[in-house]
mmCIF file with all atom_site columns, C-alpha atoms in Angstrom:
data_model
loop_
_atom_site.group_PDB
_atom_site.id
_atom_site.type_symbol
_atom_site.label_atom_id
_atom_site.label_alt_id
_atom_site.label_comp_id
_atom_site.label_asym_id
_atom_site.label_entity_id
_atom_site.label_seq_id
_atom_site.pdbx_PDB_ins_code
_atom_site.Cartn_x
_atom_site.Cartn_y
_atom_site.Cartn_z
_atom_site.occupancy
_atom_site.B_iso_or_equiv
_atom_site.pdbx_formal_charge
_atom_site.auth_seq_id
_atom_site.auth_comp_id
_atom_site.auth_asym_id
_atom_site.auth_atom_id
_atom_site.pdbx_PDB_model_num
ATOM 1   C CA . MET J 1 1   ? 115.063 192.917 90.950  1.00 50.00 ? 29  MET J CA 1
ATOM 2   C CA . LYS J 1 2   ? 115.411 189.444 89.430  1.00 48.00 ? 30  LYS J CA 1
ATOM 3   C CA . ASN J 1 3   ? 115.439 187.720 92.827  1.00 50.00 ? 31  ASN J CA 1
ATOM 4   C CA . ARG J 1 4   ? 112.364 189.626 94.029  1.00 49.00 ? 32  ARG J CA 1
ATOM 5   C CA . HIS J 1 5   ? 110.458 188.688 90.856  1.00 47.00 ? 33  HIS J CA 1
ATOM 6   C CA . SER J 1 6   ? 111.440 185.034 91.287  1.00 44.00 ? 34  SER J CA 1
ATOM 7   C CA . ALA J 1 7   ? 110.247 184.946 94.901  1.00 42.00 ? 35  ALA J CA 1
ATOM 8   C CA . ARG J 1 8   ? 106.941 186.536 93.949  1.00 43.00 ? 36  ARG J CA 1
ATOM 9   C CA . ALA J 1 9   ? 106.407 184.060 91.114  1.00 41.00 ? 37  ALA J CA 1
ATOM 10  C CA . HIS J 1 10  ? 106.888 181.065 93.400  1.00 35.00 ? 38  HIS J CA 1
ATOM 11  C CA . ARG J 1 11  ? 104.782 182.302 96.312  1.00 37.00 ? 39  ARG J CA 1
ATOM 12  C CA . GLN J 1 12  ? 101.624 180.193 96.775  1.00 35.00 ? 40  GLN J CA 1
ATOM 13  C CA . LEU J 1 13  ? 98.583  180.835 98.937  1.00 33.00 ? 41  LEU J CA 1
ATOM 14  C CA . VAL J 1 14  ? 96.639  178.146 100.756 1.00 35.00 ? 42  VAL J CA 1
ATOM 15  C CA . PRO J 1 15  ? 93.058  178.022 99.377  1.00 37.00 ? 43  PRO J CA 1
ATOM 16  C CA . THR J 1 16  ? 90.554  179.444 101.851 1.00 36.00 ? 44  THR J CA 1
ATOM 17  C CA . ASP J 1 17  ? 88.159  176.518 101.322 1.00 39.00 ? 45  ASP J CA 1
ATOM 18  C CA . ALA J 1 18  ? 90.815  174.076 102.460 1.00 39.00 ? 46  ALA J CA 1
ATOM 19  C CA . ARG J 1 19  ? 91.015  175.464 105.981 1.00 37.00 ? 47  ARG J CA 1
ATOM 20  C CA . SER J 1 20  ? 89.114  173.962 108.819 1.00 37.00 ? 48  SER J CA 1
ATOM 21  C CA . ALA J 1 21  ? 87.226  176.222 111.218 1.00 39.00 ? 49  ALA J CA 1
ATOM 22  C CA . GLY J 1 22  ? 89.100  176.260 114.486 1.00 40.00 ? 50  GLY J CA 1
ATOM 23  C CA . VAL J 1 23  ? 92.058  174.273 113.081 1.00 37.00 ? 51  VAL J CA 1
ATOM 24  C CA . SER J 1 24  ? 95.091  176.023 111.650 1.00 34.00 ? 52  SER J CA 1
ATOM 25  C CA . GLY J 1 25  ? 96.507  174.919 108.325 1.00 35.00 ? 53  GLY J CA 1
ATOM 26  C CA . ALA J 1 26  ? 94.928  172.722 105.677 1.00 37.00 ? 54  ALA J CA 1
ATOM 27  C CA . PHE J 1 27  ? 93.096  169.489 106.419 1.00 37.00 ? 55  PHE J CA 1
ATOM 28  C CA . ALA J 1 28  ? 92.855  166.418 104.225 1.00 41.00 ? 56  ALA J CA 1
ATOM 29  C CA . LEU J 1 29  ? 89.457  164.929 103.461 1.00 40.00 ? 57  LEU J CA 1
ATOM 30  C CA . GLN J 1 30  ? 88.980  161.233 102.889 1.00 41.00 ? 58  GLN J CA 1
ATOM 31  C CA . VAL J 1 31  ? 86.047  159.097 101.789 1.00 38.00 ? 59  VAL J CA 1
ATOM 32  C CA . ILE J 1 32  ? 84.889  156.023 103.686 1.00 37.00 ? 60  ILE J CA 1
ATOM 33  C CA . THR J 1 33  ? 83.412  153.512 101.267 1.00 37.00 ? 61  THR J CA 1
ATOM 34  C CA . GLU J 1 34  ? 80.422  151.379 102.243 1.00 38.00 ? 62  GLU J CA 1
ATOM 35  C CA . GLY J 1 35  ? 82.389  148.133 102.032 1.00 36.00 ? 63  GLY J CA 1
ATOM 36  C CA . SER J 1 36  ? 84.977  149.068 104.601 1.00 34.00 ? 64  SER J CA 1
ATOM 37  C CA . ALA J 1 37  ? 85.121  151.892 107.122 1.00 35.00 ? 65  ALA J CA 1
ATOM 38  C CA . ARG J 1 38  ? 88.886  151.402 107.391 1.00 35.00 ? 66  ARG J CA 1
ATOM 39  C CA . SER J 1 39  ? 89.534  151.418 103.664 1.00 35.00 ? 67  SER J CA 1
ATOM 40  C CA . ALA J 1 40  ? 89.403  155.037 102.612 1.00 38.00 ? 68  ALA J CA 1
ATOM 41  C CA . GLU J 1 41  ? 90.271  156.648 99.304  1.00 43.00 ? 69  GLU J CA 1
ATOM 42  C CA . PRO J 1 42  ? 91.594  160.183 98.819  1.00 44.00 ? 70  PRO J CA 1
ATOM 43  C CA . SER J 1 43  ? 88.832  162.680 98.211  1.00 43.00 ? 71  SER J CA 1
ATOM 44  C CA . PHE J 1 44  ? 90.892  164.946 95.974  1.00 45.00 ? 72  PHE J CA 1
ATOM 45  C CA . PRO J 1 45  ? 91.992  163.923 92.486  1.00 45.00 ? 73  PRO J CA 1
ATOM 46  C CA . GLY J 1 46  ? 95.592  162.933 92.057  1.00 47.00 ? 74  GLY J CA 1
ATOM 47  C CA . GLU J 1 47  ? 97.153  160.761 89.425  1.00 44.00 ? 75  GLU J CA 1
ATOM 48  C CA . ASN J 1 48  ? 94.209  158.365 89.499  1.00 52.00 ? 76  ASN J CA 1
ATOM 49  C CA . ALA J 1 49  ? 90.629  158.952 88.331  1.00 56.00 ? 77  ALA J CA 1
ATOM 50  C CA . VAL J 1 50  ? 88.528  161.626 90.042  1.00 55.00 ? 78  VAL J CA 1
ATOM 51  C CA . PRO J 1 51  ? 86.533  160.072 92.941  1.00 63.00 ? 79  PRO J CA 1
ATOM 52  C CA . LEU J 1 52  ? 82.837  159.715 92.189  1.00 64.00 ? 80  LEU J CA 1
ATOM 53  C CA . TRP J 1 53  ? 81.759  161.815 95.180  1.00 66.00 ? 81  TRP J CA 1
ATOM 54  C CA . ILE J 1 54  ? 83.488  164.856 93.664  1.00 69.00 ? 82  ILE J CA 1
ATOM 55  C CA . LYS J 1 55  ? 81.075  164.661 90.714  1.00 74.00 ? 83  LYS J CA 1
ATOM 56  C CA . ARG J 1 56  ? 77.973  164.713 92.929  1.00 83.00 ? 84  ARG J CA 1
ATOM 57  C CA . ARG J 1 57  ? 75.740  167.793 93.036  1.00 86.00 ? 85  ARG J CA 1
ATOM 58  C CA . VAL J 1 58  ? 74.086  169.177 96.164  1.00 92.00 ? 86  VAL J CA 1
ATOM 59  C CA . LEU J 1 59  ? 71.086  171.530 96.112  1.00 92.00 ? 87  LEU J CA 1
ATOM 60  C CA . LEU J 1 60  ? 71.834  174.777 97.949  1.00 92.00 ? 88  LEU J CA 1
ATOM 61  C CA . LEU J 1 61  ? 68.890  176.587 99.554  1.00 92.00 ? 89  LEU J CA 1
ATOM 62  C CA . ASN J 1 62  ? 68.777  180.118 100.884 1.00 92.00 ? 90  ASN J CA 1
ATOM 63  C CA . VAL J 1 63  ? 67.844  180.565 104.543 1.00 93.00 ? 91  VAL J CA 1
ATOM 64  C CA . THR J 1 64  ? 64.278  181.076 103.239 1.00 91.00 ? 92  THR J CA 1
ATOM 65  C CA . TYR J 1 65  ? 64.407  177.610 101.562 1.00 90.00 ? 93  TYR J CA 1
ATOM 66  C CA . GLU J 1 66  ? 64.540  179.279 98.147  1.00 87.00 ? 94  GLU J CA 1
ATOM 67  C CA . PRO J 1 67  ? 66.653  177.164 95.752  1.00 87.00 ? 95  PRO J CA 1
ATOM 68  C CA . LEU J 1 68  ? 69.845  178.939 94.696  1.00 87.00 ? 96  LEU J CA 1
ATOM 69  C CA . THR J 1 69  ? 71.999  176.512 92.743  1.00 85.00 ? 97  THR J CA 1
ATOM 70  C CA . ALA J 1 70  ? 73.359  172.979 92.490  1.00 86.00 ? 98  ALA J CA 1
ATOM 71  C CA . LEU J 1 71  ? 76.796  172.944 94.111  1.00 88.00 ? 99  LEU J CA 1
ATOM 72  C CA . PRO J 1 72  ? 79.628  170.475 93.586  1.00 89.00 ? 100 PRO J CA 1
ATOM 73  C CA . ALA J 1 73  ? 79.713  168.129 96.568  1.00 88.00 ? 101 ALA J CA 1
ATOM 74  C CA . ARG J 1 74  ? 83.155  169.352 97.612  1.00 88.00 ? 102 ARG J CA 1
ATOM 75  C CA . ARG J 1 75  ? 81.938  172.958 97.859  1.00 91.00 ? 103 ARG J CA 1
ATOM 76  C CA . ALA J 1 76  ? 78.902  171.847 99.854  1.00 91.00 ? 104 ALA J CA 1
ATOM 77  C CA . VAL J 1 77  ? 81.146  170.007 102.332 1.00 88.00 ? 105 VAL J CA 1
ATOM 78  C CA . VAL J 1 78  ? 83.330  173.108 102.683 1.00 88.00 ? 106 VAL J CA 1
ATOM 79  C CA . LEU J 1 79  ? 80.300  175.290 103.486 1.00 92.00 ? 107 LEU J CA 1
ATOM 80  C CA . MET J 1 80  ? 79.221  172.838 106.178 1.00 89.00 ? 108 MET J CA 1
ATOM 81  C CA . THR J 1 81  ? 82.737  172.546 107.581 1.00 86.00 ? 109 THR J CA 1
ATOM 82  C CA . CYS J 1 82  ? 82.965  176.337 107.882 1.00 89.00 ? 110 CYS J CA 1
ATOM 83  C CA . GLY J 1 83  ? 79.592  176.509 109.650 1.00 91.00 ? 111 GLY J CA 1
ATOM 84  C CA . LYS J 1 84  ? 77.889  178.381 106.802 1.00 94.00 ? 112 LYS J CA 1
ATOM 85  C CA . ALA J 1 85  ? 75.306  175.717 105.906 1.00 94.00 ? 113 ALA J CA 1
ATOM 86  C CA . ASP J 1 86  ? 73.398  172.826 107.475 1.00 93.00 ? 114 ASP J CA 1
ATOM 87  C CA . THR J 1 87  ? 72.098  169.550 106.099 1.00 92.00 ? 115 THR J CA 1
ATOM 88  C CA . VAL J 1 88  ? 68.422  169.532 105.122 1.00 93.00 ? 116 VAL J CA 1
ATOM 89  C CA . HIS J 1 89  ? 68.262  166.119 103.448 1.00 88.00 ? 117 HIS J CA 1
ATOM 90  C CA . GLU J 1 90  ? 70.774  163.323 103.810 1.00 84.00 ? 118 GLU J CA 1
ATOM 91  C CA . ASP J 1 91  ? 71.588  160.849 101.054 1.00 81.00 ? 119 ASP J CA 1
ATOM 92  C CA . PRO J 1 92  ? 71.853  157.317 102.506 1.00 81.00 ? 120 PRO J CA 1
ATOM 93  C CA . GLN J 1 93  ? 73.744  156.152 99.419  1.00 79.00 ? 121 GLN J CA 1
ATOM 94  C CA . ALA J 1 94  ? 76.326  158.929 99.563  1.00 78.00 ? 122 ALA J CA 1
ATOM 95  C CA . PRO J 1 95  ? 79.843  158.364 100.912 1.00 80.00 ? 123 PRO J CA 1
ATOM 96  C CA . VAL J 1 96  ? 81.103  159.707 104.231 1.00 82.00 ? 124 VAL J CA 1
ATOM 97  C CA . VAL J 1 97  ? 83.700  162.461 103.962 1.00 79.00 ? 125 VAL J CA 1
ATOM 98  C CA . HIS J 1 98  ? 85.979  162.941 106.963 1.00 74.00 ? 126 HIS J CA 1
ATOM 99  C CA . SER J 1 99  ? 89.069  164.719 108.139 1.00 72.00 ? 127 SER J CA 1
ATOM 100 C CA . GLU J 1 100 ? 91.121  164.084 111.257 1.00 72.00 ? 128 GLU J CA 1
ATOM 101 C CA . GLN J 1 101 ? 88.594  165.723 113.604 1.00 74.00 ? 129 GLN J CA 1
ATOM 102 C CA . TRP J 1 102 ? 85.373  165.903 111.590 1.00 75.00 ? 130 TRP J CA 1
ATOM 103 C CA . SER J 1 103 ? 83.189  163.724 109.359 1.00 79.00 ? 131 SER J CA 1
ATOM 104 C CA . VAL J 1 104 ? 79.906  164.050 107.461 1.00 79.00 ? 132 VAL J CA 1
ATOM 105 C CA . GLN J 1 105 ? 77.910  162.076 104.941 1.00 81.00 ? 133 GLN J CA 1
ATOM 106 C CA . VAL J 1 106 ? 77.594  163.981 101.669 1.00 87.00 ? 134 VAL J CA 1
ATOM 107 C CA . PRO J 1 107 ? 74.023  165.406 101.761 1.00 90.00 ? 135 PRO J CA 1
ATOM 108 C CA . SER J 1 108 ? 71.592  165.921 98.886  1.00 92.00 ? 136 SER J CA 1
ATOM 109 C CA . VAL J 1 109 ? 70.222  169.282 100.112 1.00 94.00 ? 137 VAL J CA 1
ATOM 110 C CA . ILE J 1 110 ? 71.842  171.931 102.329 1.00 95.00 ? 138 ILE J CA 1
ATOM 111 C CA . ARG J 1 111 ? 70.614  175.317 103.605 1.00 96.00 ? 139 ARG J CA 1
ATOM 112 C CA . LEU J 1 112 ? 72.561  178.491 104.263 1.00 96.00 ? 140 LEU J CA 1
ATOM 113 C CA . ARG J 1 113 ? 72.532  179.860 107.806 1.00 96.00 ? 141 ARG J CA 1
ATOM 114 C CA . ASN J 1 114 ? 72.494  183.475 106.630 1.00 94.00 ? 142 ASN J CA 1
ATOM 115 C CA . TYR J 1 115 ? 70.320  185.079 103.974 1.00 93.00 ? 143 TYR J CA 1
ATOM 116 C CA . VAL J 1 116 ? 71.964  185.816 100.626 1.00 89.00 ? 144 VAL J CA 1
ATOM 117 C CA . ARG J 1 117 ? 70.381  188.388 98.343  1.00 86.00 ? 145 ARG J CA 1
ATOM 118 C CA . VAL J 1 118 ? 70.495  187.211 94.737  1.00 75.00 ? 146 VAL J CA 1
ATOM 119 C CA . PRO J 1 119 ? 69.603  189.580 91.873  1.00 71.00 ? 147 PRO J CA 1
ATOM 120 C CA . TYR J 1 120 ? 67.445  187.788 89.310  1.00 65.00 ? 148 TYR J CA 1
ATOM 121 C CA . ARG J 1 121 ? 66.817  188.769 85.742  1.00 61.00 ? 149 ARG J CA 1
ATOM 122 C CA . ALA J 1 122 ? 63.156  189.236 84.866  1.00 62.00 ? 150 ALA J CA 1
ATOM 123 C CA . ARG J 1 123 ? 63.190  186.639 82.093  1.00 71.00 ? 151 ARG J CA 1
ATOM 124 C CA . VAL J 1 124 ? 64.383  183.060 82.588  1.00 78.00 ? 152 VAL J CA 1
ATOM 125 C CA . PRO J 1 125 ? 66.946  182.080 79.934  1.00 80.00 ? 153 PRO J CA 1
ATOM 126 C CA . MET J 1 126 ? 65.650  179.358 77.647  1.00 85.00 ? 154 MET J CA 1
ATOM 127 C CA . THR J 1 127 ? 67.715  176.195 77.515  1.00 85.00 ? 155 THR J CA 1
ATOM 128 C CA . ARG J 1 128 ? 66.900  172.704 76.315  1.00 90.00 ? 156 ARG J CA 1
ATOM 129 C CA . ALA J 1 129 ? 66.763  171.423 79.899  1.00 84.00 ? 157 ALA J CA 1
ATOM 130 C CA . ALA J 1 130 ? 64.392  174.178 81.040  1.00 84.00 ? 158 ALA J CA 1
ATOM 131 C CA . LEU J 1 131 ? 62.138  173.733 78.000  1.00 91.00 ? 159 LEU J CA 1
ATOM 132 C CA . MET J 1 132 ? 61.860  170.004 78.634  1.00 90.00 ? 160 MET J CA 1
ATOM 133 C CA . HIS J 1 133 ? 60.956  170.671 82.254  1.00 85.00 ? 161 HIS J CA 1
ATOM 134 C CA . ARG J 1 134 ? 58.332  173.239 81.245  1.00 89.00 ? 162 ARG J CA 1
ATOM 135 C CA . ASP J 1 135 ? 56.670  170.774 78.862  1.00 93.00 ? 163 ASP J CA 1
ATOM 136 C CA . ARG J 1 136 ? 57.168  167.875 81.307  1.00 89.00 ? 164 ARG J CA 1
ATOM 137 C CA . PHE J 1 137 ? 59.199  165.941 78.755  1.00 92.00 ? 165 PHE J CA 1
ATOM 138 C CA . ARG J 1 138 ? 56.069  165.403 76.639  1.00 96.00 ? 166 ARG J CA 1
ATOM 139 C CA . CYS J 1 139 ? 55.529  166.242 72.985  1.00 97.00 ? 167 CYS J CA 1
ATOM 140 C CA . GLY J 1 140 ? 53.552  169.458 72.597  1.00 97.00 ? 168 GLY J CA 1
ATOM 141 C CA . TYR J 1 141 ? 51.653  167.970 69.655  1.00 97.00 ? 169 TYR J CA 1
ATOM 142 C CA . CYS J 1 142 ? 50.795  164.350 70.522  1.00 96.00 ? 170 CYS J CA 1
ATOM 143 C CA . GLY J 1 143 ? 51.762  163.932 74.175  1.00 96.00 ? 171 GLY J CA 1
ATOM 144 C CA . SER J 1 144 ? 54.353  161.201 73.593  1.00 97.00 ? 172 SER J CA 1
ATOM 145 C CA . LYS J 1 145 ? 57.778  161.244 75.236  1.00 96.00 ? 173 LYS J CA 1
ATOM 146 C CA . ALA J 1 146 ? 59.706  164.252 73.946  1.00 96.00 ? 174 ALA J CA 1
ATOM 147 C CA . GLU J 1 147 ? 63.137  163.746 72.444  1.00 95.00 ? 175 GLU J CA 1
ATOM 148 C CA . THR J 1 148 ? 63.746  166.955 70.511  1.00 96.00 ? 176 THR J CA 1
ATOM 149 C CA . VAL J 1 149 ? 62.881  170.661 70.453  1.00 96.00 ? 177 VAL J CA 1
ATOM 150 C CA . ASP J 1 150 ? 60.728  172.059 67.641  1.00 97.00 ? 178 ASP J CA 1
ATOM 151 C CA . HIS J 1 151 ? 60.090  175.610 66.471  1.00 97.00 ? 179 HIS J CA 1
ATOM 152 C CA . VAL J 1 152 ? 56.322  176.024 66.029  1.00 97.00 ? 180 VAL J CA 1
ATOM 153 C CA . VAL J 1 153 ? 56.946  178.613 63.335  1.00 97.00 ? 181 VAL J CA 1
ATOM 154 C CA . PRO J 1 154 ? 60.049  177.217 61.582  1.00 97.00 ? 182 PRO J CA 1
ATOM 155 C CA . ARG J 1 155 ? 63.211  179.303 61.655  1.00 95.00 ? 183 ARG J CA 1
ATOM 156 C CA . SER J 1 156 ? 63.248  179.115 57.863  1.00 95.00 ? 184 SER J CA 1
ATOM 157 C CA . ARG J 1 157 ? 59.918  180.948 57.863  1.00 94.00 ? 185 ARG J CA 1
ATOM 158 C CA . GLY J 1 158 ? 60.834  183.668 60.326  1.00 95.00 ? 186 GLY J CA 1
ATOM 159 C CA . GLY J 1 159 ? 60.185  181.878 63.621  1.00 95.00 ? 187 GLY J CA 1
ATOM 160 C CA . GLU J 1 160 ? 62.179  182.949 66.676  1.00 95.00 ? 188 GLU J CA 1
ATOM 161 C CA . HIS J 1 161 ? 64.127  180.809 69.107  1.00 95.00 ? 189 HIS J CA 1
ATOM 162 C CA . SER J 1 162 ? 62.075  181.788 72.153  1.00 94.00 ? 190 SER J CA 1
ATOM 163 C CA . TRP J 1 163 ? 59.839  180.387 74.885  1.00 94.00 ? 191 TRP J CA 1
ATOM 164 C CA . GLU J 1 164 ? 56.783  181.411 72.869  1.00 95.00 ? 192 GLU J CA 1
ATOM 165 C CA . ASN J 1 165 ? 57.867  179.587 69.715  1.00 97.00 ? 193 ASN J CA 1
ATOM 166 C CA . CYS J 1 166 ? 59.652  176.471 70.980  1.00 97.00 ? 194 CYS J CA 1
ATOM 167 C CA . VAL J 1 167 ? 58.075  173.267 72.209  1.00 97.00 ? 195 VAL J CA 1
ATOM 168 C CA . ALA J 1 168 ? 59.245  169.834 73.323  1.00 97.00 ? 196 ALA J CA 1
ATOM 169 C CA . CYS J 1 169 ? 58.601  167.354 70.546  1.00 97.00 ? 197 CYS J CA 1
ATOM 170 C CA . CYS J 1 170 ? 58.874  163.635 69.808  1.00 97.00 ? 198 CYS J CA 1
ATOM 171 C CA . ALA J 1 171 ? 61.006  162.537 66.854  1.00 96.00 ? 199 ALA J CA 1
ATOM 172 C CA . PRO J 1 172 ? 58.064  161.320 64.679  1.00 97.00 ? 200 PRO J CA 1
ATOM 173 C CA . CYS J 1 173 ? 56.151  164.614 65.047  1.00 97.00 ? 201 CYS J CA 1
ATOM 174 C CA . ASN J 1 174 ? 59.284  166.628 64.415  1.00 96.00 ? 202 ASN J CA 1
ATOM 175 C CA . HIS J 1 175 ? 59.935  164.655 61.232  1.00 96.00 ? 203 HIS J CA 1
ATOM 176 C CA . ARG J 1 176 ? 56.346  164.960 60.010  1.00 96.00 ? 204 ARG J CA 1
ATOM 177 C CA . LYS J 1 177 ? 56.104  168.658 60.755  1.00 96.00 ? 205 LYS J CA 1
ATOM 178 C CA . ALA J 1 178 ? 59.409  169.578 59.097  1.00 94.00 ? 206 ALA J CA 1
ATOM 179 C CA . ASP J 1 179 ? 59.184  173.241 57.984  1.00 95.00 ? 207 ASP J CA 1
ATOM 180 C CA . LYS J 1 180 ? 55.385  173.420 57.819  1.00 96.00 ? 208 LYS J CA 1
ATOM 181 C CA . LEU J 1 181 ? 53.039  175.623 59.838  1.00 96.00 ? 209 LEU J CA 1
ATOM 182 C CA . LEU J 1 182 ? 50.473  174.112 62.198  1.00 96.00 ? 210 LEU J CA 1
ATOM 183 C CA . SER J 1 183 ? 47.660  175.556 60.073  1.00 95.00 ? 211 SER J CA 1
ATOM 184 C CA . GLU J 1 184 ? 48.989  173.674 57.081  1.00 96.00 ? 212 GLU J CA 1
ATOM 185 C CA . LEU J 1 185 ? 48.894  170.387 58.971  1.00 96.00 ? 213 LEU J CA 1
ATOM 186 C CA . GLY J 1 186 ? 45.706  170.987 60.931  1.00 96.00 ? 214 GLY J CA 1
ATOM 187 C CA . TRP J 1 187 ? 47.617  170.490 64.180  1.00 96.00 ? 215 TRP J CA 1
ATOM 188 C CA . THR J 1 188 ? 47.092  172.263 67.501  1.00 95.00 ? 216 THR J CA 1
ATOM 189 C CA . LEU J 1 189 ? 49.268  172.662 70.556  1.00 97.00 ? 217 LEU J CA 1
ATOM 190 C CA . ARG J 1 190 ? 48.318  170.789 73.730  1.00 95.00 ? 218 ARG J CA 1
ATOM 191 C CA . ALA J 1 191 ? 49.132  173.848 75.870  1.00 94.00 ? 219 ALA J CA 1
ATOM 192 C CA . SER J 1 192 ? 49.984  177.515 75.503  1.00 93.00 ? 220 SER J CA 1
ATOM 193 C CA . LEU J 1 193 ? 53.670  178.306 75.172  1.00 95.00 ? 221 LEU J CA 1
ATOM 194 C CA . VAL J 1 194 ? 54.598  180.772 77.896  1.00 91.00 ? 222 VAL J CA 1
ATOM 195 C CA . PRO J 1 195 ? 57.936  181.546 79.561  1.00 89.00 ? 223 PRO J CA 1
ATOM 196 C CA . PRO J 1 196 ? 58.205  180.107 83.091  1.00 84.00 ? 224 PRO J CA 1
ATOM 197 C CA . SER J 1 197 ? 58.780  182.346 86.078  1.00 75.00 ? 225 SER J CA 1
ATOM 198 C CA . GLY J 1 198 ? 60.306  181.894 89.500  1.00 70.00 ? 226 GLY J CA 1
ATOM 199 C CA . PRO J 1 199 ? 63.856  181.618 90.835  1.00 66.00 ? 227 PRO J CA 1
ATOM 200 C CA . HIS J 1 200 ? 63.819  177.804 90.770  1.00 71.00 ? 228 HIS J CA 1
ATOM 201 C CA . TRP J 1 201 ? 63.590  177.879 86.971  1.00 73.00 ? 229 TRP J CA 1
ATOM 202 C CA . ARG J 1 202 ? 67.122  179.214 86.778  1.00 69.00 ? 230 ARG J CA 1
ATOM 203 C CA . LEU J 1 203 ? 68.295  176.011 88.386  1.00 71.00 ? 231 LEU J CA 1
ATOM 204 C CA . LEU J 1 204 ? 66.141  173.898 86.070  1.00 69.00 ? 232 LEU J CA 1
ATOM 205 C CA . ALA J 1 205 ? 67.606  175.756 83.099  1.00 67.00 ? 233 ALA J CA 1
ATOM 206 C CA . SER J 1 206 ? 71.115  174.539 83.922  1.00 66.00 ? 234 SER J CA 1
ATOM 207 C CA . THR J 1 207 ? 70.552  171.146 85.555  1.00 69.00 ? 235 THR J CA 1
ATOM 208 C CA . LYS J 1 208 ? 69.391  168.031 83.734  1.00 64.00 ? 236 LYS J CA 1
ATOM 209 C CA . ASP J 1 209 ? 69.628  165.360 86.444  1.00 70.00 ? 237 ASP J CA 1
ATOM 210 C CA . LEU J 1 210 ? 67.634  166.144 89.582  1.00 77.00 ? 238 LEU J CA 1
ATOM 211 C CA . HIS J 1 211 ? 67.860  164.259 92.856  1.00 79.00 ? 239 HIS J CA 1
ATOM 212 C CA . PRO J 1 212 ? 64.411  163.115 94.106  1.00 82.00 ? 240 PRO J CA 1
ATOM 213 C CA . SER J 1 213 ? 64.884  165.011 97.381  1.00 85.00 ? 241 SER J CA 1
ATOM 214 C CA . TRP J 1 214 ? 65.159  168.292 95.431  1.00 84.00 ? 242 TRP J CA 1
ATOM 215 C CA . MET J 1 215 ? 61.630  168.140 94.030  1.00 81.00 ? 243 MET J CA 1
ATOM 216 C CA . PRO J 1 216 ? 59.750  169.818 96.933  1.00 83.00 ? 244 PRO J CA 1
ATOM 217 C CA . TYR J 1 217 ? 61.936  172.920 96.481  1.00 82.00 ? 245 TYR J CA 1
ATOM 218 C CA . LEU J 1 218 ? 61.803  173.219 92.686  1.00 78.00 ? 246 LEU J CA 1
ATOM 219 C CA . GLY J 1 219 ? 58.081  173.728 92.075  1.00 67.00 ? 247 GLY J CA 1
ATOM 220 C CA . GLU J 1 220 ? 55.784  172.070 89.561  1.00 53.00 ? 248 GLU J CA 1
ATOM 221 C CA . GLY J 1 221 ? 58.250  172.481 86.698  1.00 49.00 ? 249 GLY J CA 1
ATOM 222 C CA . ALA J 1 222 ? 60.494  169.766 88.089  1.00 49.00 ? 250 ALA J CA 1
ATOM 223 C CA . ALA J 1 223 ? 57.744  167.169 88.462  1.00 48.00 ? 251 ALA J CA 1
#
């Protein structure tokens, strides 16, 4: 019984995303830097710092070009290697990832070959990133560059933390408003506060930095 338990504890499985289509066993990816095609660095983290390309994000589109999520670059490369996704937009500044029999430049946007049905909740969750995108990074009171989030009806006076009561705000307006109501200051909002809708808003709610090539797929909220 002890020996069987020990064998089971030490058994390891090869990750499915480390297998190359048509090639048995695992394959090692490497990155070719711009300075030298011969000088390549390991693509997977070891004792040294994590390679920069691992930290990149790639926009994943459904077969219908509907934005799904922002994938880690490694996962995007695996999908392409397995024939599950194709490049939509290349990134000229991205490194080239290659194995012994295959190479590709890390893209900025990829598209699935088969349709994936994704269940969406009716209401988009409110996050700081999504709120800033909704208000276009402009103060809802004066139009200056927004730096903070303000509750129109202060929390101390019963205001809720919701799409309908939160607005992007610059630091001076936030300081001046404090815990006062708009009627007490004679202020008005520049636009109505409504919750955004659409599947792309779920991506905007979780992603702060957007690649320029993503914009055509993310709607007006990303502009």
